[in-house]
C-alpha cells in the first residue's frame, strides 16, 4: 500500500474523525482509523460500535491497500509535519513509513481485516435541513439532555420529530425540559431519538459554509451527510 495525499486536508479529516474513535477499548483496532487507498481516492473510516464516520479525499495511489493506524498517534505525527503532501507506505509486516519533506516516521499499523464492518443504511425517511437551523435547534436543547444513563438511557438523547411542517426538538433530564420548534418545508412526518453525544459530534462538522445537511432515518440507525462526511449513529429506543 502506497499513497500520497495533501497534509492539511488529511489532518483535518483525522482530527474530526477522532471523535468517533474508541478510547481505552478492549479492541485496539477500534482506537484507529481505517485507511483504504485505491486509484485516486483515500477513504477514512472510524467506528466505536455506537457511532461511525467516513470521509473520502483525493489521493495519488501507487499501490492499493488497507491499513488501520492509531488515530491519536497519526494526528500527532501529521501535526508535526511541515510538508505540503504526506506519503504513506505500508509493507506486509504492517510497518507504516510516513514521510513528508525531510521528516520520516515509522510506526506499526493494524490489520484492516480486524476492523469491524460499519453498519449501512439504505432505506428510511429522507430529510434535508439547513445547517444553521440544525445547529440552532441542537444548541437550544442539548443542555437539558441527561449526562447519566442510569436506568433511563433514553434521557441521554433528543427527541426529534417532524409533523405537519413543524420541526421539534425535545430534551429532558428529569429536572429540566427544553423544547425548540421551527417551521420547515417538509411534508413527511417522522419521529426518532438521537443521543446527545452523537448530535454534539454532528454539530462540530457544520460550519458557516455548510448550506444543507442530508439526513436518512432508519428503524435503528440515523445517517448524516455533511460537506463530504458521512456520520452514522444508532438511534435510542423507547
XYZ file of C-alpha atoms in Angstrom:
238
model
C 0.000 0.000 0.000
C 1.415 3.377 -1.001
C -0.291 6.741 -1.470
C 0.331 10.480 -1.358
C -2.201 12.983 -0.012
C -2.406 16.699 0.895
C -1.303 17.008 4.537
C -3.723 19.784 5.589
C -6.811 18.013 4.233
C -5.656 14.682 5.674
C -5.027 16.183 9.114
C -8.398 17.965 9.150
C -10.207 14.697 8.390
C -8.239 12.753 11.029
C -8.942 15.353 13.737
C -12.674 15.339 13.018
C -12.841 11.554 12.920
C -11.002 11.166 16.224
C -14.292 11.905 17.978
C -15.788 8.623 16.758
C -12.758 6.513 17.635
C -12.934 4.166 20.618
C -10.911 5.140 23.697
C -9.248 2.616 26.006
C -11.087 -0.132 24.161
C -10.520 -3.847 24.695
C -10.198 -3.914 20.899
C -7.137 -1.775 19.995
C -8.271 -1.682 16.356
C -11.227 0.496 17.412
C -8.746 3.170 18.541
C -7.579 3.504 14.964
C -8.735 4.897 11.639
C -9.092 2.553 8.687
C -7.286 3.909 5.618
C -8.364 2.407 2.295
C -6.374 3.548 -0.742
C -7.461 2.989 -4.320
C -6.807 4.740 -7.581
C -7.214 8.476 -6.972
C -9.032 8.078 -3.676
C -8.335 7.608 0.042
C -11.255 6.582 2.262
C -11.002 7.150 6.019
C -13.316 5.228 8.370
C -13.724 5.360 12.150
C -16.187 3.372 14.256
C -16.600 2.823 18.011
C -19.590 0.426 17.753
C -22.002 3.288 18.572
C -21.029 5.985 16.079
C -19.072 5.888 12.853
C -17.751 8.294 10.252
C -16.423 8.132 6.700
C -14.637 10.662 4.531
C -13.221 10.405 1.021
C -10.353 12.632 -0.104
C -8.284 12.778 -3.280
C -5.013 10.839 -3.150
C -2.338 9.765 -5.600
C -2.249 5.999 -5.132
C 0.692 3.917 -6.370
C -0.352 0.706 -4.643
C -3.851 -0.067 -3.374
C -4.430 -1.482 0.091
C -5.938 -1.100 3.559
C -4.403 -0.448 6.969
C -5.568 0.701 10.402
C -3.431 3.329 12.185
C -3.933 4.545 15.749
C -5.860 7.821 15.403
C -4.154 9.725 18.233
C -0.671 8.772 17.021
C -1.491 9.617 13.404
C -2.844 13.050 14.392
C 0.274 13.817 16.458
C 2.565 12.903 13.564
C 0.587 14.913 10.994
C 0.687 17.975 13.277
C 4.492 17.808 13.435
C 4.970 17.530 9.687
C 5.559 20.683 7.666
C 5.428 19.406 4.091
C 2.546 20.126 1.738
C 1.995 16.430 0.994
C 2.272 13.262 3.063
C 3.355 9.911 1.676
C 2.409 6.713 3.494
C 3.757 3.304 2.535
C 2.868 0.104 4.417
C 4.546 -3.284 3.937
C 3.367 -6.841 4.566
C 4.605 -6.673 8.182
C 2.206 -3.730 8.830
C 5.104 -1.281 9.222
C 3.990 2.152 8.001
C 6.544 4.640 6.663
C 5.158 8.170 6.919
C 7.163 10.779 5.034
C 6.730 14.497 4.428
C 9.587 16.734 3.325
C 12.684 15.730 5.311
C 10.693 14.082 8.121
C 10.194 10.316 8.264
C 8.228 8.296 10.850
C 7.971 4.512 11.101
C 5.031 3.143 13.097
C 3.141 -0.139 13.349
C -0.285 -0.427 11.802
C -3.049 -2.956 12.443
C -4.782 -5.486 10.223
C -7.675 -3.948 8.264
C -9.488 -7.302 8.425
C -9.831 -6.867 12.211
C -11.696 -3.571 11.816
C -15.450 -4.116 12.388
C -17.766 -3.520 9.462
C -19.661 -0.276 9.803
C -23.453 -0.638 9.503
C -25.052 0.760 6.366
C -28.399 2.442 5.892
C -30.160 2.163 2.556
C -33.857 2.560 3.369
C -35.512 5.199 5.521
C -37.005 8.671 5.719
C -35.023 11.402 3.968
C -34.780 14.905 5.414
C -32.872 17.954 4.203
C -32.312 20.704 6.763
C -30.398 23.965 6.709
C -27.139 23.619 8.600
C -27.659 26.776 10.674
C -31.197 25.698 11.639
C -29.970 22.303 12.806
C -27.183 23.825 14.919
C -29.624 26.313 16.467
C -32.077 23.544 17.404
C -29.399 21.304 18.924
C -27.753 24.076 20.952
C -31.171 25.214 22.172
C -31.997 21.826 23.711
C -28.844 19.814 24.387
C -28.213 21.464 27.771
C -31.282 19.591 29.076
C -30.000 16.154 27.973
C -29.191 13.793 30.853
C -25.463 13.149 31.290
C -26.019 9.917 33.227
C -27.537 6.847 31.580
C -28.728 5.248 34.830
C -31.938 3.282 34.447
C -33.292 5.556 31.684
C -30.668 5.860 28.921
C -33.349 7.323 26.638
C -32.991 10.637 28.529
C -29.435 10.983 27.158
C -30.956 11.745 23.760
C -33.007 14.410 22.000
C -36.435 13.560 20.626
C -36.659 14.914 17.073
C -39.962 14.991 15.247
C -41.396 16.442 12.067
C -45.160 16.838 11.919
C -47.284 18.998 9.642
C -44.305 21.110 8.596
C -43.054 21.721 12.147
C -39.617 20.515 13.255
C -39.427 19.911 17.000
C -36.503 19.061 19.322
C -37.248 17.966 22.901
C -34.734 17.154 25.659
C -35.396 16.297 29.303
C -33.122 15.089 32.112
C -35.776 14.605 34.806
C -35.372 18.163 36.140
C -35.250 20.385 33.069
C -37.261 20.366 29.873
C -36.168 22.126 26.663
C -38.310 22.421 23.538
C -37.482 24.150 20.257
C -39.826 24.344 17.270
C -39.314 25.653 13.760
C -41.499 25.743 10.658
C -39.862 23.901 7.768
C -40.841 22.936 4.246
C -41.030 19.139 4.748
C -44.215 17.200 4.064
C -43.449 13.772 5.540
C -43.942 13.091 9.269
C -41.386 11.215 11.370
C -40.097 10.901 14.939
C -36.884 9.468 16.410
C -34.420 9.882 19.307
C -30.703 10.579 18.783
C -28.120 10.518 21.578
C -26.847 13.902 22.686
C -23.287 12.638 22.277
C -23.883 11.892 18.595
C -25.582 15.240 17.947
C -22.663 17.045 19.572
C -20.310 15.467 17.025
C -22.658 16.221 14.123
C -22.745 19.909 15.083
C -18.916 20.028 15.009
C -18.994 19.026 11.331
C -21.177 22.013 10.448
C -19.555 25.396 9.779
C -20.559 28.704 8.231
C -20.036 27.277 4.738
C -22.491 24.414 5.293
C -25.741 25.110 3.459
C -27.768 21.932 3.907
C -27.339 18.625 5.673
C -28.901 15.403 4.438
C -30.427 13.021 6.984
C -31.634 9.474 6.440
C -33.570 7.880 9.322
C -33.987 4.113 9.532
C -35.538 1.886 12.187
C -32.384 1.634 14.288
C -29.865 3.918 12.601
C -29.546 7.529 11.505
C -27.172 8.809 8.837
C -25.976 12.389 8.244
C -24.211 13.682 5.118
C -22.354 16.927 5.803
C -19.772 18.521 3.496
C -18.396 15.200 2.265
C -18.537 13.480 5.662
C -20.875 10.569 6.339
C -21.792 10.172 10.014
C -23.840 7.202 11.262
C -25.203 6.506 14.735
C -27.579 4.131 16.467
C -30.944 5.543 17.483
C -32.149 5.324 21.076
C -35.171 3.088 21.564
C -38.015 3.576 23.974
